[in-house]
Short mmCIF file of C-alpha atoms and ligand atoms in Angstrom, two decimals:
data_model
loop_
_atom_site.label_atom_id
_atom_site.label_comp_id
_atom_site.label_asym_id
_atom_site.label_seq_id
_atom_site.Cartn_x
_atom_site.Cartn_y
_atom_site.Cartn_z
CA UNK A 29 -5.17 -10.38 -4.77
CA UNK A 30 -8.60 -8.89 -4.33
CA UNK A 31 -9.73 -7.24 -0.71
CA UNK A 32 -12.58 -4.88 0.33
CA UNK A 33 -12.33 -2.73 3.18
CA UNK A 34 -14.46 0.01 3.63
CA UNK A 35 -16.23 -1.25 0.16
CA UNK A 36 -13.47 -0.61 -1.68
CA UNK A 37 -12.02 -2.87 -4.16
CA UNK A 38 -8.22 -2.88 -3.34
CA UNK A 39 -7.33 -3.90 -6.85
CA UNK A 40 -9.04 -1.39 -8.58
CA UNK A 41 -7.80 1.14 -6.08
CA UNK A 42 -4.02 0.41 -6.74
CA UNK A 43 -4.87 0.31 -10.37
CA UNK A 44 -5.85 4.13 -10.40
CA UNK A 45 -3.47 4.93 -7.90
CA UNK A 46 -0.81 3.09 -10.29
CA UNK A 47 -2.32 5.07 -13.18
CA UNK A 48 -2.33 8.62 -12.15
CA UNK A 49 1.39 7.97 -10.21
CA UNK A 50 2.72 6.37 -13.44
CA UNK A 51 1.16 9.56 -15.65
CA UNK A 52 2.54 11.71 -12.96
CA UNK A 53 5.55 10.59 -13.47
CA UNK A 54 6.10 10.88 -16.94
CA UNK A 55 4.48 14.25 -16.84
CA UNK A 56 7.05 15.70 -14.57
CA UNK A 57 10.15 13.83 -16.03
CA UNK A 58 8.86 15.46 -19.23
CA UNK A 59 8.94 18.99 -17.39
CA UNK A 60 11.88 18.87 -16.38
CA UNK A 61 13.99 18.05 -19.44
CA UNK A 62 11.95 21.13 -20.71
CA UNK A 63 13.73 23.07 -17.72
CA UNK A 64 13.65 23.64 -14.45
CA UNK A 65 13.75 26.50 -12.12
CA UNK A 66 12.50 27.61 -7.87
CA UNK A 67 9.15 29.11 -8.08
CA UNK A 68 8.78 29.98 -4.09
CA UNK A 69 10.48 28.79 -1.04
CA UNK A 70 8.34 26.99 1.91
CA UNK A 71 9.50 26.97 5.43
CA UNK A 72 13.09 28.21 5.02
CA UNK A 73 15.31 29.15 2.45
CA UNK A 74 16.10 25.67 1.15
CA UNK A 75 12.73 24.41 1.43
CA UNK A 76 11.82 25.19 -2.01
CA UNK A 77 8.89 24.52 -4.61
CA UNK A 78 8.95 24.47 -8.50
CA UNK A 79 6.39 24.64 -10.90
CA UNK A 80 6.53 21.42 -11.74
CA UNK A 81 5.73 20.22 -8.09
CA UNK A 82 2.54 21.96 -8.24
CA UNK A 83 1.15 21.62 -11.59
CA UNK A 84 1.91 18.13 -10.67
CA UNK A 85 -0.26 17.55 -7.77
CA UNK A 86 -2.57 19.71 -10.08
CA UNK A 87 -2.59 16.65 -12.20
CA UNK A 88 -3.04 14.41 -9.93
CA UNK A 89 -6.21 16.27 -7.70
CA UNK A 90 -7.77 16.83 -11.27
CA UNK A 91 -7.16 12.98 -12.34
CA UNK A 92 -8.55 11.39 -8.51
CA UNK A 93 -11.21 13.84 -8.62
CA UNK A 94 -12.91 12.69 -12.25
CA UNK A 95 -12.48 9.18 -11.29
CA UNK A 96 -13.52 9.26 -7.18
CA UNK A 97 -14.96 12.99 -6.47
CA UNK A 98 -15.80 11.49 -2.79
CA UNK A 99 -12.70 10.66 -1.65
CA UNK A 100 -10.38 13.50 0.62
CA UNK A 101 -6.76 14.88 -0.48
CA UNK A 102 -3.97 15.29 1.76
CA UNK A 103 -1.16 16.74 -0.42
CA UNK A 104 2.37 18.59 0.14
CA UNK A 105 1.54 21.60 -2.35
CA UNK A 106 -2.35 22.35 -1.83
CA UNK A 107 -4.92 23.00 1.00
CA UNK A 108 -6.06 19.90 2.16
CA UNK A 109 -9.75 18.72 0.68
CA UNK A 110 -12.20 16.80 3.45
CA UNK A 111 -13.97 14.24 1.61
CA UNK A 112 -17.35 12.42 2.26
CA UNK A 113 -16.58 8.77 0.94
CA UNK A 114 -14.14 8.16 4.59
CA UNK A 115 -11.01 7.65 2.06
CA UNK A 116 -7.93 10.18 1.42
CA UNK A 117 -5.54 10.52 -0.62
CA UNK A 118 -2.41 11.10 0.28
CA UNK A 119 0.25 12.77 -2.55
CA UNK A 120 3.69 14.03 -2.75
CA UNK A 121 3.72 14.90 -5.93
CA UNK A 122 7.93 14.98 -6.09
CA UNK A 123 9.56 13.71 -3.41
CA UNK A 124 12.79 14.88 -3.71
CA UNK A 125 12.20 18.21 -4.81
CA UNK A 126 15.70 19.31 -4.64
CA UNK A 127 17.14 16.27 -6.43
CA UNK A 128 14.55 17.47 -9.26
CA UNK A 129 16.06 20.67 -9.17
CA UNK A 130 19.46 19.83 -9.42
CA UNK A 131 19.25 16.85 -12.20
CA UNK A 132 20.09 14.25 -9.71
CA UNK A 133 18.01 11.19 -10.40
CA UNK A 134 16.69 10.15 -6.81
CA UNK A 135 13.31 11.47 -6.75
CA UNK A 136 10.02 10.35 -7.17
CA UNK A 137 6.14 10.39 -7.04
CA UNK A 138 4.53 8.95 -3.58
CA UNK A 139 0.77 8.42 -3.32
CA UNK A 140 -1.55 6.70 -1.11
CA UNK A 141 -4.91 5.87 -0.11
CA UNK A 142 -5.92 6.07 3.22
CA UNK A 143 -8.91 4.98 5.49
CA UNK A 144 -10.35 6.63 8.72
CA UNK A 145 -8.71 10.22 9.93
CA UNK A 146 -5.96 12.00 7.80
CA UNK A 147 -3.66 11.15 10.35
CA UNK A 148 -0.80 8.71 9.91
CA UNK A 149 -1.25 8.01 13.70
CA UNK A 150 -4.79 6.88 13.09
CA UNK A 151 -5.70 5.99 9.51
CA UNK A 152 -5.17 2.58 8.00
CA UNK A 153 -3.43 2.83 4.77
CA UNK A 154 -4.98 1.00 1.86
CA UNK A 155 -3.12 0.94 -1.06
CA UNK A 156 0.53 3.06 -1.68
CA UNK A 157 2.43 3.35 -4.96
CA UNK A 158 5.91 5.43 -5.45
CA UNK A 159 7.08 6.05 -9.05
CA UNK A 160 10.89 6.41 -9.30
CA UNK A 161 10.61 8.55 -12.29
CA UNK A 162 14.68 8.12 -13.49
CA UNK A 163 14.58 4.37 -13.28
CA UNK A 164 11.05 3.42 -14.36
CA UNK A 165 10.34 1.36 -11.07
CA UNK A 166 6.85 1.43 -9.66
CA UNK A 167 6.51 0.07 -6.07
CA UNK A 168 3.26 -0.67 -5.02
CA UNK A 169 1.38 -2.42 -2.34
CA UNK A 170 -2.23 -3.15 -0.72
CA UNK A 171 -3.24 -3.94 2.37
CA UNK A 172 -2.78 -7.21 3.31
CA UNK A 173 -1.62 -8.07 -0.52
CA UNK A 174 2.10 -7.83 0.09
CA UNK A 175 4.47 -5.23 -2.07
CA UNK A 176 6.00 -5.54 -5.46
CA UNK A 177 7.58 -4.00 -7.54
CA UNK A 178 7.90 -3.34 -11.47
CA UNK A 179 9.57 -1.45 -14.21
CA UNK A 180 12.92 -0.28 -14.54
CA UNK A 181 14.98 -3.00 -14.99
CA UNK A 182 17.76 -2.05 -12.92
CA UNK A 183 20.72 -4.31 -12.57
CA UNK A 184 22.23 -5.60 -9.55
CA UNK A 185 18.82 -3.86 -7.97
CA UNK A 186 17.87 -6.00 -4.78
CA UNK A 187 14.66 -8.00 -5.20
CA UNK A 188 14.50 -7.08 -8.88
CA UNK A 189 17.46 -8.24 -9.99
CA UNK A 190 17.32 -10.45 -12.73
CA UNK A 191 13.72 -9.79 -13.69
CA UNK A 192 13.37 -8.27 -17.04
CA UNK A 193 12.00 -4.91 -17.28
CA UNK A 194 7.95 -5.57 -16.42
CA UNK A 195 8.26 -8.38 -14.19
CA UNK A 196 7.07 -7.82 -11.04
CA UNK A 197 8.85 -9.27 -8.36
CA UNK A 198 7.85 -9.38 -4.46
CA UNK A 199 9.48 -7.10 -2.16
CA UNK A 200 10.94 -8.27 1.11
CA UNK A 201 13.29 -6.57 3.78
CA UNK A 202 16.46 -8.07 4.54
CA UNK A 203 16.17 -10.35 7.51
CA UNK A 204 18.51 -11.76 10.65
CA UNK A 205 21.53 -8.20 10.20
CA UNK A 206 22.66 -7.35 12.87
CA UNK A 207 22.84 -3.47 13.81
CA UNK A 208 26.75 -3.51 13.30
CA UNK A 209 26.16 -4.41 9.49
CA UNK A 210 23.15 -2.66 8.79
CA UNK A 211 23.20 -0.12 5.79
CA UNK A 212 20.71 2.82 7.27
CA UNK A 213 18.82 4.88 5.61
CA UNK A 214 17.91 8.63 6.92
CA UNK A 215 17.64 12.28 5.68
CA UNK A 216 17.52 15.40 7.28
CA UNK A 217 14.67 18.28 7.65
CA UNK A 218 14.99 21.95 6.08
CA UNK A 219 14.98 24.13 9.50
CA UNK A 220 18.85 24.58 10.99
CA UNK A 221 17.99 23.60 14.36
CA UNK A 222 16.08 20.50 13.46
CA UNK A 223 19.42 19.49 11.46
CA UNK A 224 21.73 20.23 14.24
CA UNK A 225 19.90 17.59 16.63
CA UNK A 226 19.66 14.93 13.38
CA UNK A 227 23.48 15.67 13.20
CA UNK A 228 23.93 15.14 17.00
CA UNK A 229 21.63 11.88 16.71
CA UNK A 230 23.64 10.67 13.58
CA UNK A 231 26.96 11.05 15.60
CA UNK A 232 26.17 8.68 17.92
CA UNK A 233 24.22 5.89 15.22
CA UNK A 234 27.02 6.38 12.67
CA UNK A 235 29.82 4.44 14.50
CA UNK A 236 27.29 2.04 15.17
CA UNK A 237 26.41 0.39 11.77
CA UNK A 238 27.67 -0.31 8.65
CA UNK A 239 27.03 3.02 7.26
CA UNK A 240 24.63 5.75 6.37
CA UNK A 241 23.25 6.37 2.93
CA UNK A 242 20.78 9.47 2.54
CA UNK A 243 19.43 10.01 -1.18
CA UNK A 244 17.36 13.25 -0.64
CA UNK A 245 13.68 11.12 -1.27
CA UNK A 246 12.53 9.56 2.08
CA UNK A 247 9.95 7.72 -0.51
CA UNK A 248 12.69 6.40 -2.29
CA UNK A 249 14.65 5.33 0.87
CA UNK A 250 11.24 3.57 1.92
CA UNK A 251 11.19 1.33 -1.36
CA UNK A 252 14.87 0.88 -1.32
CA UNK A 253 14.86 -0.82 2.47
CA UNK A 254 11.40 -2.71 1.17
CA UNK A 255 13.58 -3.74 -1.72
CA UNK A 256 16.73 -5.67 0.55
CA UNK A 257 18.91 -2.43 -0.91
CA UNK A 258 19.24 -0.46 2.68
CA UNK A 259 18.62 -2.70 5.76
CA UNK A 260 16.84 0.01 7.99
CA UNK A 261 15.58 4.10 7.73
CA UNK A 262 15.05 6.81 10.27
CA UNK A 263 13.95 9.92 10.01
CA UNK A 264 12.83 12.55 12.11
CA UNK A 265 9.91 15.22 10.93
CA UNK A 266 8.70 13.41 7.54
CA UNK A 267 5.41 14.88 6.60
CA UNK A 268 2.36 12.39 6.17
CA UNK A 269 2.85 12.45 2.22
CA UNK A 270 6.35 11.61 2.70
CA UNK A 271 5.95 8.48 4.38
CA UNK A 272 2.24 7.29 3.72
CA UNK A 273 2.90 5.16 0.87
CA UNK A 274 6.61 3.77 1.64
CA UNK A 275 5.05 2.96 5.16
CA UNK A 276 2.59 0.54 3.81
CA UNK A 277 5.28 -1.13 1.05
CA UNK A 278 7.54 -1.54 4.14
CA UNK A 279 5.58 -3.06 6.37
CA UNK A 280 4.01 -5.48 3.17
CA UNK A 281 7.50 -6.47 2.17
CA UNK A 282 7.78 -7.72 6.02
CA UNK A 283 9.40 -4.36 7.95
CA UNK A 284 8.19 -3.36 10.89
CA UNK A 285 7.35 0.52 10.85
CA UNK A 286 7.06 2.46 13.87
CA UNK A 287 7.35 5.72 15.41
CA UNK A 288 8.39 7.23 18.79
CA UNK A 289 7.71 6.10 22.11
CA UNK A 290 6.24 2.52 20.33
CA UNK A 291 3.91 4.31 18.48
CA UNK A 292 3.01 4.31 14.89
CA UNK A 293 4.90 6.50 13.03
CA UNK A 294 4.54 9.90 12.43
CA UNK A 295 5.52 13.38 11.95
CA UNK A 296 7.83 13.41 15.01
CA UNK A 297 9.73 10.14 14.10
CA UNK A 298 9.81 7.16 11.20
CA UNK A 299 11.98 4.35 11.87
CA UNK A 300 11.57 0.88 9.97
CA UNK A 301 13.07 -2.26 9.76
CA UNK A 302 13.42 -5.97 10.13
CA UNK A 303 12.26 -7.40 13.09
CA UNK A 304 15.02 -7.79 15.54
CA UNK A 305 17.21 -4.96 13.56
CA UNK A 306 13.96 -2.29 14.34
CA UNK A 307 14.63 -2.54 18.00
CA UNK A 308 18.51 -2.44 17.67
CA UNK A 309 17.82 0.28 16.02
CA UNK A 310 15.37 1.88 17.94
CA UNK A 311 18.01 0.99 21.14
CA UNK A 312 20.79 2.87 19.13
CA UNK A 313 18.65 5.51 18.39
CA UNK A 314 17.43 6.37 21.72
CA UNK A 315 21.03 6.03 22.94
CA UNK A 316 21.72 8.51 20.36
CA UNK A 317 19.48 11.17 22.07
CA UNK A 318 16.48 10.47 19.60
CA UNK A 319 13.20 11.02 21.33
CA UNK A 320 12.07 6.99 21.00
C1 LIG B 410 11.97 15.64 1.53
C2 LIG B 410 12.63 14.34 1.16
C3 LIG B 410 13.91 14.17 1.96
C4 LIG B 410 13.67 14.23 3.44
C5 LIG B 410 12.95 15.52 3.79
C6 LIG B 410 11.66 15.65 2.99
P1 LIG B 410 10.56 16.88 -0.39
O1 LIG B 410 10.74 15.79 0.82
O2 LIG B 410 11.80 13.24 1.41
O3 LIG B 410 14.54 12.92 1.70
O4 LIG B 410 14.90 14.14 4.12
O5 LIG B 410 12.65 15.44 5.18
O6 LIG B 410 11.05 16.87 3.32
O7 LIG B 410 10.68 18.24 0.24
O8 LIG B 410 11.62 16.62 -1.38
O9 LIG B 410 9.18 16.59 -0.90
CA1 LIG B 411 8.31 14.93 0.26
#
């Protein structure tokens, strides 16, 4: 698979994106068996930041920066840095954050490159890789070059089952369920009120599928519907870095990926899906009191 869009060679894009992800990765894993604790708190309370989050994304600006010093950064833990070569990245250095914190394995490093505006509404994503550091996995996809993904090994694990460890093995969505056996992904914001209306939405979607799974790492949730293990996601308020990278594997491994009102998605809404199950969904959803 080799593309060029804005000049760029898409192969040797998701290489270094795949690089500094995969280093990422093991550089924060390795932080955090050496111990873990809050270093500030963000919006609210529970919105909190360690160390490890930022000297990550320290790693990662320092590592984009000797290889492409044109290109823009958009990340979660650092003011954002305009760039003169029309691409950005986009990083979430750990998403997941509280997952990290508490030793629970579900977390993960998202990054993406992204053409045109820093805008989810407006840019056209390019290439997207999310590192589940616990498992080993790397999901990745281009533009136009489908999804995949490698590592880990995990049995019983959707599209990678079977494959031995470094395989990599195409991602598709599940196809042709129906809403009433769908296994939905979501997760819910930091602010109180914003988690009182996801409750009130969730109590009308809930009786409606099969169930609800939320992990704590929309990323993760992303790669896990891209990889036949959920059959749908929704979220409401997802920040660009949360979403940039799992939005592009999703709609390579065949989901459709929207946001509300028919719109792309963004930070007001992110649903994704199958075609046919999306606008269920969406249906349910807007039933539900979700602004769709
Ligand atoms: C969070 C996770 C979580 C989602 C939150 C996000 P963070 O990101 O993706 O699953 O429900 O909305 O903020 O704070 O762990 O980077
Ligand atoms: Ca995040």
């Amino acid at each position: 698979m080799t593309g060029h869009v804005a000049s760029v060679d898409l192969d040797q894009l998701l290489a270094l994106a795949r690089d500094i992800a995969v280093e990422a990765a093991q550089f924060a894993a390795a932080a955090r068996r050496a111990g873990v604790e809050v270093a500030a708190t963000k919006s609210t309370p529970t919105d909190v930041v360690t160390a490890t989050d930022r000297d990550t994304e320290a790693l990662i600006r320092e590592r984009i920066l000797a290889a492409r010093p044109d290109d823009g950064i958009l990340g979660e833990e650092d003011t954002a840095r305009i760039g003169a070569s029309g691409l950005t990245w986009v990083v979430d250095p750990i998403d997941g954050t509280v997952n990290f914190l508490y030793g629970l394995p579900s977390w993960a490093v998202s990054i993406a490159v992204v053409e045109g505006p820093a805008d989810p509404t407006s840019w056209h994503a390019l290439v997207g890789v999310v590192v589940n550091a616990s498992t080993g996995e790397v999901f990745e996809a281009s533009a136009g070059g489908g999804a995949r993904v490698s590592g880990g090994g995990v049995p019983g694990a959707g599209a990678g089952a079977g494959a031995g460890p470094d395989a990599p093995q195409v991602l598709h969505v599940n196809t042709g369920v129906p809403l009433g056996r769908a296994l939905v992904g979501t997760g819910f914001g930091y602010a109180a009120e914003r988690r009182r209306e996801q409750a009130e939405v969730l109590l009308g979607v809930l009786p409606r599928v099969r169930d609800v799974r939320r992990n704590g790492s929309a990323a993760l949730e992303m790669c896990a519907l891209a990889s036949g293990r959920l059959d749908a996601f929704y979220e409401r308020g997802l920040a660009p870095w949360d979403h940039a990278a799992g939005a592009l594997i999703l709609s390579e491994a065949g989901a459709r990926v929207g946001g509300p009102r028919g719109g792309r998605a963004d930070e007001e809404l992110v649903v994704a899906a199958a075609p046919g199950l999306y606008e269920e969904l969406v249906a349910a959803l807007a039933d539900a009191g979700e602004g769709v």
